[in-house]
Amino acid sequence: MKQALHAKLGLYVVATVWAGVMPAQAQAPANSGGIYACTDANGRRITADRPIASCVDREQRVLGNTGVELRRVGPTLTDQERSALEAKRRQDQAEQQRLREERSRDRAMLARFPNQGVHDAARAEAISQVNDVIGVAQQRQVDLKERRRKLNTELEFYQNDPKKAPANLRRQLDDNTDSQAEQQRFIKQQEEEKQRISQRFDAELQQLRKLWADQTPTAPRAP
């Protein structure tokens, strides 16, 4: 009889406790934001149901109810830190753009110069064009010197003294002197242009050799 009474009393207590727990669970709001976890500056491992104030300067992990990591929250930055981060982001974007442009130039260069023979021919053609221009200028210089010889012959009638020569002859002598000086400057400029062309092709060839080497398949090693 006593055993039956004790059993009934135990069932009553369990039922009462369970009835009290269920409403409390129903009323407790679910933590949809997750659990924040971090290790602070003192090495303490901290968890909370909201962002942790002592870890605003470092990354915080957001965990689900099962302990699975849902995401990570970056540190809260000061205005100066945000400015530095933005500057770094712009710098990274500029570097990525530079690399894209460099790869585009490399592809264009390889398409234009698939091998050194094509590049050498382009160099020779560029130098030849400048040499043609120099040749024309040199011929112009020869003509000017011949014209000067004739003007000097006329000047002999005036004892080679330009002051005694007519104004028209003096003007032709001055024009001839200026034209010869101009042709000399022009020829010098073209010679300098040839040097720049050679330097440009030398730099291109150095870069192309690397690109050609990257395109060459590596032979498999013998077993």
Rosetta silent file (secondary structure, phi, psi, omega in degrees, C-alpha in Angstrom):
SEQUENCE: MKQALHAKLGLYVVATVWAGVMPAQAQAPANSGGIYACTDANGRRITADRPIASCVDREQRVLGNTGVELRRVGPTLTDQERSALEAKRRQDQAEQQRLREERSRDRAMLARFPNQGVHDAARAEAISQVNDVIGVAQQRQVDLKERRRKLNTELEFYQNDPKKAPANLRRQLDDNTDSQAEQQRFIKQQEEEKQRISQRFDAELQQLRKLWADQTPTAPRAP
SCORE:     score description
SCORE:     0.000 S_00000001
   1 L     0.000  -44.457  178.248    0.000    0.000    0.000 S_00000001
   2 H   -65.136  -38.646  179.524    2.845    2.362    0.932 S_00000001
   3 H   -62.299  -39.652  179.475    4.741    1.474   -2.282 S_00000001
   4 H   -66.615  -36.926  179.530    1.729    2.383   -4.388 S_00000001
   5 H   -66.834  -42.413  178.043    1.382    5.675   -2.559 S_00000001
   6 H   -62.513  -39.031 -179.755    5.037    6.527   -3.122 S_00000001
   7 H   -65.131  -42.374  178.864    4.730    5.722   -6.831 S_00000001
   8 H   -64.986  -39.194 -179.947    1.731    7.988   -7.239 S_00000001
   9 H   -64.767  -39.471  178.712    3.504   10.774   -5.369 S_00000001
  10 H   -63.903  -42.126  179.312    6.581   10.462   -7.639 S_00000001
  11 H   -64.390  -35.529  179.980    4.464   10.674  -10.775 S_00000001
  12 H   -66.873  -41.196 -179.805    2.746   13.767   -9.385 S_00000001
  13 H   -65.476  -45.557  179.724    6.064   15.527   -8.729 S_00000001
  14 H   -60.527  -43.829 -178.861    7.441   14.737  -12.209 S_00000001
  15 H   -64.652  -38.890 -179.639    4.255   15.938  -13.858 S_00000001
  16 H   -65.889  -45.112  179.478    4.284   19.150  -11.842 S_00000001
  17 H   -62.592  -46.058 -179.250    7.917   19.915  -12.698 S_00000001
  18 H   -61.993  -38.152  178.839    7.412   19.163  -16.397 S_00000001
  19 H   -65.784  -32.279  178.441    4.336   21.371  -16.482 S_00000001
  20 H   -76.423  -31.689 -177.619    6.383   24.247  -15.067 S_00000001
  21 H   -73.372  -41.532 -174.609    9.252   23.771  -17.494 S_00000001
  22 H   -59.811  -46.954  178.084    7.189   23.685  -20.678 S_00000001
  23 H   -62.901  -37.368 -179.588    5.650   27.180  -20.330 S_00000001
  24 H   -63.361  -40.991  178.932    9.029   28.642  -19.464 S_00000001
  25 H   -67.012  -37.214 -178.720   10.556   27.122  -22.584 S_00000001
  26 H   -68.150  -32.678 -178.238    7.683   28.339  -24.709 S_00000001
  27 H   -81.175  -24.082 -177.059    8.060   31.858  -23.362 S_00000001
  28 L   -71.504  124.723 -179.766   11.883   32.037  -23.787 S_00000001
  29 L   -70.556  143.294  177.592   12.725   33.670  -27.136 S_00000001
  30 L   -71.877  141.949  179.579   14.993   31.762  -29.478 S_00000001
  31 L   -85.489   86.501 -176.778   18.473   33.257  -29.922 S_00000001
  32 L   -75.086  -17.767 -177.503   18.323   33.808  -33.643 S_00000001
  33 L   -80.363  -14.622 -179.310   21.440   35.980  -33.585 S_00000001
  34 L    90.603  175.669  179.872   23.732   33.159  -32.517 S_00000001
  35 E  -103.974  128.114  178.869   26.394   32.954  -29.824 S_00000001
  36 E   -90.147  135.413 -179.035   29.406   35.268  -30.079 S_00000001
  37 E  -137.561  140.628  177.948   32.764   33.800  -29.099 S_00000001
  38 E  -161.225  171.647  172.283   36.239   35.277  -28.962 S_00000001
  39 E  -116.901  118.384 -173.158   39.517   35.338  -27.068 S_00000001
  40 L   -78.426 -175.611 -175.841   40.179   38.762  -25.567 S_00000001
  41 L   -63.513  -22.136  179.296   43.480   40.614  -25.181 S_00000001
  42 L   -92.654    5.335  178.390   44.130   38.783  -21.875 S_00000001
  43 L    85.576    7.256  179.959   43.694   35.370  -23.468 S_00000001
  44 L   -82.431  136.785  176.053   40.270   34.717  -21.931 S_00000001
  45 E   -88.844  121.235 -173.825   37.764   32.767  -23.994 S_00000001
  46 E  -123.498  141.184  172.869   34.444   34.608  -23.835 S_00000001
  47 E  -129.290  149.280  178.919   30.986   33.754  -25.150 S_00000001
  48 E  -160.376  164.881 -179.818   27.853   35.901  -25.156 S_00000001
  49 L   -90.033   12.482  178.620   24.526   36.248  -26.918 S_00000001
  50 L  -151.166  167.097  178.561   25.576   39.612  -28.380 S_00000001
  51 L   -53.056  137.624 -172.920   28.778   41.221  -29.710 S_00000001
  52 L   -89.755  121.829 -174.618   31.431   41.153  -26.992 S_00000001
  53 H   -62.942  -36.846 -177.248   32.637   44.607  -25.951 S_00000001
  54 H   -75.956   -2.009  179.888   36.092   43.437  -24.888 S_00000001
  55 H  -120.633   23.065 -179.819   36.661   41.960  -28.361 S_00000001
  56 L   -66.366  -18.514 -178.277   35.696   44.925  -30.520 S_00000001
  57 L   -93.383    8.975 -178.028   39.322   45.138  -31.642 S_00000001
  58 L  -146.687  172.161 -178.058   39.424   41.579  -32.979 S_00000001
  59 L   -73.466  140.888  177.264   37.443   39.045  -34.968 S_00000001
  60 E  -120.150  139.254  177.764   34.485   37.332  -33.272 S_00000001
  61 E   -92.263  139.122  176.094   32.972   33.983  -34.225 S_00000001
  62 E  -109.166  118.941 -174.707   29.195   33.628  -34.374 S_00000001
  63 E  -108.150  148.196  173.457   28.049   30.104  -33.450 S_00000001
  64 L   -81.471  179.342 -178.331   24.708   28.423  -33.906 S_00000001
  65 L   -62.977  -24.070  179.516   22.849   26.557  -31.140 S_00000001
  66 L   -91.192    0.790 -179.580   24.687   23.374  -32.097 S_00000001
  67 L    90.364    0.490  179.075   28.095   25.046  -31.877 S_00000001
  68 L   -78.686  135.640 -179.640   28.586   25.213  -35.646 S_00000001
  69 E   -69.790  125.734  179.377   30.246   28.430  -36.831 S_00000001
  70 E   -91.572  -42.085 -178.537   27.767   30.529  -38.798 S_00000001
  71 E  -166.997  179.058  175.655   29.950   33.481  -39.699 S_00000001
  72 E  -127.807  141.842 -179.813   32.674   35.765  -38.443 S_00000001
  73 E  -110.090  125.541 -178.635   32.348   39.393  -37.469 S_00000001
  74 L   -71.299  166.366  179.911   35.289   41.672  -38.128 S_00000001
  75 L   -66.745  151.129  174.342   36.676   44.082  -35.541 S_00000001
  76 L   -77.282  124.511 -172.010   35.029   47.451  -35.006 S_00000001
  77 L  -101.947  150.135  171.315   37.330   50.025  -36.585 S_00000001
  78 L   -77.726  168.998  178.351   38.096   53.606  -35.691 S_00000001
  79 H   -58.504  -40.800 -179.956   37.727   56.344  -38.308 S_00000001
  80 H   -65.839  -41.200  179.390   41.480   56.300  -38.841 S_00000001
  81 H   -67.026  -38.881  177.537   41.519   52.517  -39.194 S_00000001
  82 H   -64.494  -39.148  178.295   38.612   52.625  -41.651 S_00000001
  83 H   -63.887  -42.139  178.973   40.436   55.268  -43.689 S_00000001
  84 H   -65.060  -39.454  179.315   43.575   53.134  -43.713 S_00000001
  85 H   -66.086  -39.897  178.549   41.547   50.066  -44.708 S_00000001
  86 H   -66.201  -40.027  177.272   39.859   51.989  -47.527 S_00000001
  87 H   -63.141  -40.665  178.334   43.229   53.266  -48.741 S_00000001
  88 H   -65.513  -38.536  179.109   44.550   49.698  -48.688 S_00000001
  89 H   -63.605  -43.566  178.728   41.470   48.517  -50.610 S_00000001
  90 H   -64.772  -38.302  178.502   42.003   51.181  -53.285 S_00000001
  91 H   -63.886  -42.107  178.749   45.681   50.274  -53.475 S_00000001
  92 H   -64.444  -40.753  178.285   44.813   46.599  -53.922 S_00000001
  93 H   -63.775  -41.254  178.939   42.291   47.460  -56.642 S_00000001
  94 H   -63.938  -39.545  179.326   44.858   49.609  -58.433 S_00000001
  95 H   -66.849  -40.631  177.475   47.396   46.782  -58.240 S_00000001
  96 H   -63.418  -40.082  177.363   44.862   44.282  -59.589 S_00000001
  97 H   -64.077  -41.288  178.796   44.047   46.667  -62.442 S_00000001
  98 H   -61.444  -42.765 -179.652   47.759   47.080  -63.164 S_00000001
  99 H   -65.806  -38.809  177.912   48.203   43.300  -63.290 S_00000001
 100 H   -63.657  -43.317  179.226   45.214   42.918  -65.624 S_00000001
 101 H   -65.576  -37.524  179.222   46.615   45.578  -67.946 S_00000001
 102 H   -64.976  -43.333  177.837   50.044   43.959  -67.813 S_00000001
 103 H   -63.857  -37.465  178.117   48.598   40.564  -68.741 S_00000001
 104 H   -64.621  -41.836  177.821   46.646   42.205  -71.569 S_00000001
 105 H   -64.990  -39.149  179.376   49.830   43.847  -72.890 S_00000001
 106 H   -62.679  -42.950  179.289   51.682   40.555  -72.642 S_00000001
 107 H   -63.669  -41.278  179.041   48.993   38.777  -74.667 S_00000001
 108 H   -65.194  -38.398 -179.452   49.060   41.519  -77.301 S_00000001
 109 H   -67.225  -40.437  178.324   52.862   41.368  -77.475 S_00000001
 110 H   -66.484  -36.604  178.077   52.827   37.590  -77.901 S_00000001
 111 H   -66.247  -35.754 -178.767   50.221   37.875  -80.645 S_00000001
 112 H   -79.074  -37.653 -176.912   52.363   40.437  -82.461 S_00000001
 113 L  -125.421   80.836 -178.791   55.709   38.702  -81.886 S_00000001
 114 L   -69.086  -18.068  178.707   55.182   34.930  -81.659 S_00000001
 115 L  -154.232  172.055 -175.301   58.936   34.315  -82.013 S_00000001
 116 H   -69.570  -29.810  179.004   62.243   36.196  -82.124 S_00000001
 117 H   -59.558  -42.946  178.591   62.433   36.111  -85.907 S_00000001
 118 H   -65.732  -39.463 -179.764   59.299   38.229  -86.189 S_00000001
 119 H   -67.193  -42.717  178.605   60.604   40.612  -83.539 S_00000001
 120 H   -61.732  -39.665  179.106   63.981   40.979  -85.247 S_00000001
 121 H   -64.967  -39.141  178.328   62.247   41.755  -88.545 S_00000001
 122 H   -65.877  -38.280  177.277   60.124   44.441  -86.869 S_00000001
 123 H   -62.513  -47.714 -178.709   63.245   45.980  -85.352 S_00000001
 124 H   -60.892  -39.082  179.769   64.996   46.045  -88.719 S_00000001
 125 H   -66.160  -42.429  179.968   61.959   47.644  -90.373 S_00000001
 126 H   -64.161  -42.212  178.582   61.705   50.369  -87.722 S_00000001
 127 H   -66.720  -38.546 -179.405   65.414   51.191  -88.021 S_00000001
 128 H   -62.810  -39.389  179.465   65.168   51.148  -91.815 S_00000001
 129 H   -62.946  -40.921  178.086   62.378   53.721  -91.797 S_00000001
 130 H   -67.869  -39.514  178.121   64.471   56.103  -89.700 S_00000001
 131 H   -61.628  -36.497  177.100   67.479   55.510  -91.941 S_00000001
 132 H   -62.702  -41.710  178.621   65.348   56.469  -94.945 S_00000001
 133 H   -64.629  -42.097  178.348   64.434   59.744  -93.240 S_00000001
 134 H   -63.255  -39.107  179.219   68.089   60.376  -92.405 S_00000001
 135 H   -60.900  -41.332  177.928   69.022   59.648  -96.006 S_00000001
 136 H   -64.116  -42.422 -179.916   66.603   62.290  -97.264 S_00000001
 137 H   -65.716  -38.322  178.741   67.977   64.812  -94.769 S_00000001
 138 H   -66.524  -38.685  176.455   71.544   64.016  -95.759 S_00000001
 139 H   -64.908  -38.179  176.109   70.711   64.519  -99.423 S_00000001
 140 H   -62.540  -36.941  177.836   69.116   67.826  -98.501 S_00000001
 141 H   -65.308  -40.139  177.462   72.358   68.715  -96.728 S_00000001
 142 H   -61.839  -43.871  179.654   74.347   67.907  -99.878 S_00000001
 143 H   -63.071  -39.126  179.606   72.054   70.151 -101.929 S_00000001
 144 H   -66.213  -37.941  178.730   72.462   72.976  -99.415 S_00000001
 145 H   -67.598  -38.929  176.688   76.236   72.692  -99.544 S_00000001
 146 H   -64.630  -40.942  177.051   76.162   72.797 -103.322 S_00000001
 147 H   -63.680  -38.121  178.917   73.949   75.851 -103.163 S_00000001
 148 H   -64.763  -37.718  178.892   76.380   77.428 -100.705 S_00000001
 149 H   -60.251  -42.730  179.776   79.254   76.803 -103.090 S_00000001
 150 H   -67.207  -39.407  178.281   77.427   78.724 -105.813 S_00000001
 151 H   -64.798  -38.460  178.146   76.579   81.567 -103.424 S_00000001
 152 H   -65.504  -34.328  176.806   80.211   81.797 -102.363 S_00000001
 153 H   -63.186  -41.432  176.847   81.198   82.048 -106.042 S_00000001
 154 H   -65.005  -35.790 -177.718   78.882   85.031 -106.400 S_00000001
 155 H   -67.494  -22.305  179.665   80.310   86.522 -103.229 S_00000001
 156 H   -61.718  -28.307  178.542   83.795   86.505 -104.786 S_00000001
 157 H   -65.184  -16.545 -178.555   82.703   89.392 -106.982 S_00000001
 158 H  -115.213   31.855  178.124   82.443   91.435 -103.774 S_00000001
 159 L    56.695   33.678  178.828   85.858   90.394 -102.382 S_00000001
 160 L    55.317   26.361  178.911   84.119   87.771 -100.220 S_00000001
 161 L  -109.360  106.252 -178.100   82.796   90.585  -98.049 S_00000001
 162 H   -58.074  -26.702 -179.108   79.053   90.094  -97.327 S_00000001
 163 H   -65.299  -28.249  179.619   78.778   93.744  -96.346 S_00000001
 164 H   -88.091  -12.573 -176.821   79.540   94.723  -99.931 S_00000001
 165 L   -78.624  155.896  176.639   77.148   92.124 -101.402 S_00000001
 166 L   -61.008  157.663 -178.231   73.568   92.967 -102.404 S_00000001
 167 H   -61.185  -37.497 -179.875   70.863   92.422  -99.782 S_00000001
 168 H   -62.358  -41.278  179.538   69.374   89.558 -101.785 S_00000001
 169 H   -68.448  -41.419  179.125   72.690   87.669 -101.782 S_00000001
 170 H   -62.150  -40.328  179.630   73.225   88.291  -98.087 S_00000001
 171 H   -64.346  -41.183  178.364   69.748   86.980  -97.355 S_00000001
 172 H   -64.582  -38.115  177.402   70.399   83.808  -99.380 S_00000001
 173 H   -63.844  -43.474  179.347   73.673   83.249  -97.526 S_00000001
 174 H   -65.561  -43.115  179.135   71.940   83.613  -94.166 S_00000001
 175 H   -62.020  -39.873  179.972   69.088   81.316  -95.197 S_00000001
 176 H   -64.992  -42.628  178.188   71.572   78.699  -96.382 S_00000001
 177 H   -61.288  -44.883  179.900   73.480   78.836  -93.104 S_00000001
 178 H   -65.149  -40.406 -178.631   70.257   78.438  -91.097 S_00000001
 179 H   -65.838  -40.822  178.140   69.015   75.583  -93.296 S_00000001
 180 H   -64.223  -41.020  178.318   72.261   73.631  -92.959 S_00000001
 181 H   -64.130  -39.639  179.129   72.178   74.039  -89.170 S_00000001
 182 H   -64.768  -41.218  178.431   68.555   72.905  -89.120 S_00000001
 183 H   -65.200  -38.083  177.905   69.360   69.807  -91.173 S_00000001
 184 H   -63.754  -42.770  177.815   72.226   68.940  -88.851 S_00000001
 185 H   -63.760  -40.602 -179.111   69.936   69.178  -85.826 S_00000001
 186 H   -64.118  -43.886  179.271   67.317   67.070  -87.578 S_00000001
 187 H   -62.705  -39.762  177.921   69.829   64.350  -88.479 S_00000001
 188 H   -62.678  -41.786  178.383   71.059   64.288  -84.881 S_00000001
 189 H   -62.170  -39.766  179.636   67.493   63.892  -83.637 S_00000001
 190 H   -68.669  -35.351  175.709   66.919   60.973  -85.993 S_00000001
 191 H   -64.740  -39.281  176.692   70.101   59.267  -84.814 S_00000001
 192 H   -66.428  -35.559  177.016   68.838   59.631  -81.250 S_00000001
 193 H   -63.974  -38.325  176.265   65.502   58.190  -82.364 S_00000001
 194 H   -60.857  -40.507  178.336   67.327   55.130  -83.705 S_00000001
 195 H   -64.035  -41.862  178.970   68.922   54.654  -80.295 S_00000001
 196 H   -64.212  -39.110  178.291   65.533   54.888  -78.585 S_00000001
 197 H   -62.837  -44.476  179.503   64.091   52.337  -81.010 S_00000001
 198 H   -62.487  -41.796  179.099   66.944   49.935  -80.315 S_00000001
 199 H   -64.667  -39.857  178.919   66.509   50.361  -76.566 S_00000001
 200 H   -64.564  -44.429  179.323   62.770   49.751  -76.847 S_00000001
 201 H   -67.566  -33.252  176.067   63.254   46.594  -78.883 S_00000001
 202 H   -63.202  -44.897  179.317   65.937   45.409  -76.453 S_00000001
 203 H   -64.902  -40.899  177.685   63.524   45.839  -73.525 S_00000001
 204 H   -62.121  -42.674 -177.943   60.749   44.103  -75.481 S_00000001
 205 H   -63.604  -38.963  178.188   63.024   41.212  -76.351 S_00000001
 206 H   -61.979  -43.293  178.207   63.960   40.723  -72.714 S_00000001
 207 H   -69.489  -40.845 -178.656   60.287   40.552  -71.747 S_00000001
 208 H   -64.301  -35.915  178.833   59.369   38.389  -74.737 S_00000001
 209 H   -60.610  -36.868  176.538   62.013   35.815  -73.888 S_00000001
 210 H   -67.647  -42.922 -179.254   60.307   35.293  -70.525 S_00000001
 211 H   -66.682  -41.367  177.502   56.892   35.029  -72.172 S_00000001
 212 H   -62.956  -39.805 -179.930   58.161   32.617  -74.827 S_00000001
 213 H   -64.777  -38.142  179.014   59.795   30.499  -72.126 S_00000001
 214 H   -66.807  -26.946  179.767   56.523   30.343  -70.165 S_00000001
 215 H   -81.342  -21.518 -176.529   54.764   29.094  -73.305 S_00000001
 216 L   -74.244  121.040  179.712   57.297   26.348  -73.959 S_00000001
 217 L   -66.639  139.871  179.163   56.036   23.034  -72.494 S_00000001
 218 L   -77.074  129.440 -179.910   58.432   21.405  -70.054 S_00000001
 219 L   -69.316  136.204  179.645   59.742   18.062  -71.295 S_00000001
 220 L   -66.115  144.458  178.861   58.866   15.161  -68.938 S_00000001
 221 L   -71.415  145.200  178.658   61.746   13.723  -66.980 S_00000001
 222 L   -68.872  137.949 -179.985   63.047   10.342  -68.005 S_00000001
 223 L   -66.778    0.000    0.000   61.998    7.592  -65.580 S_00000001
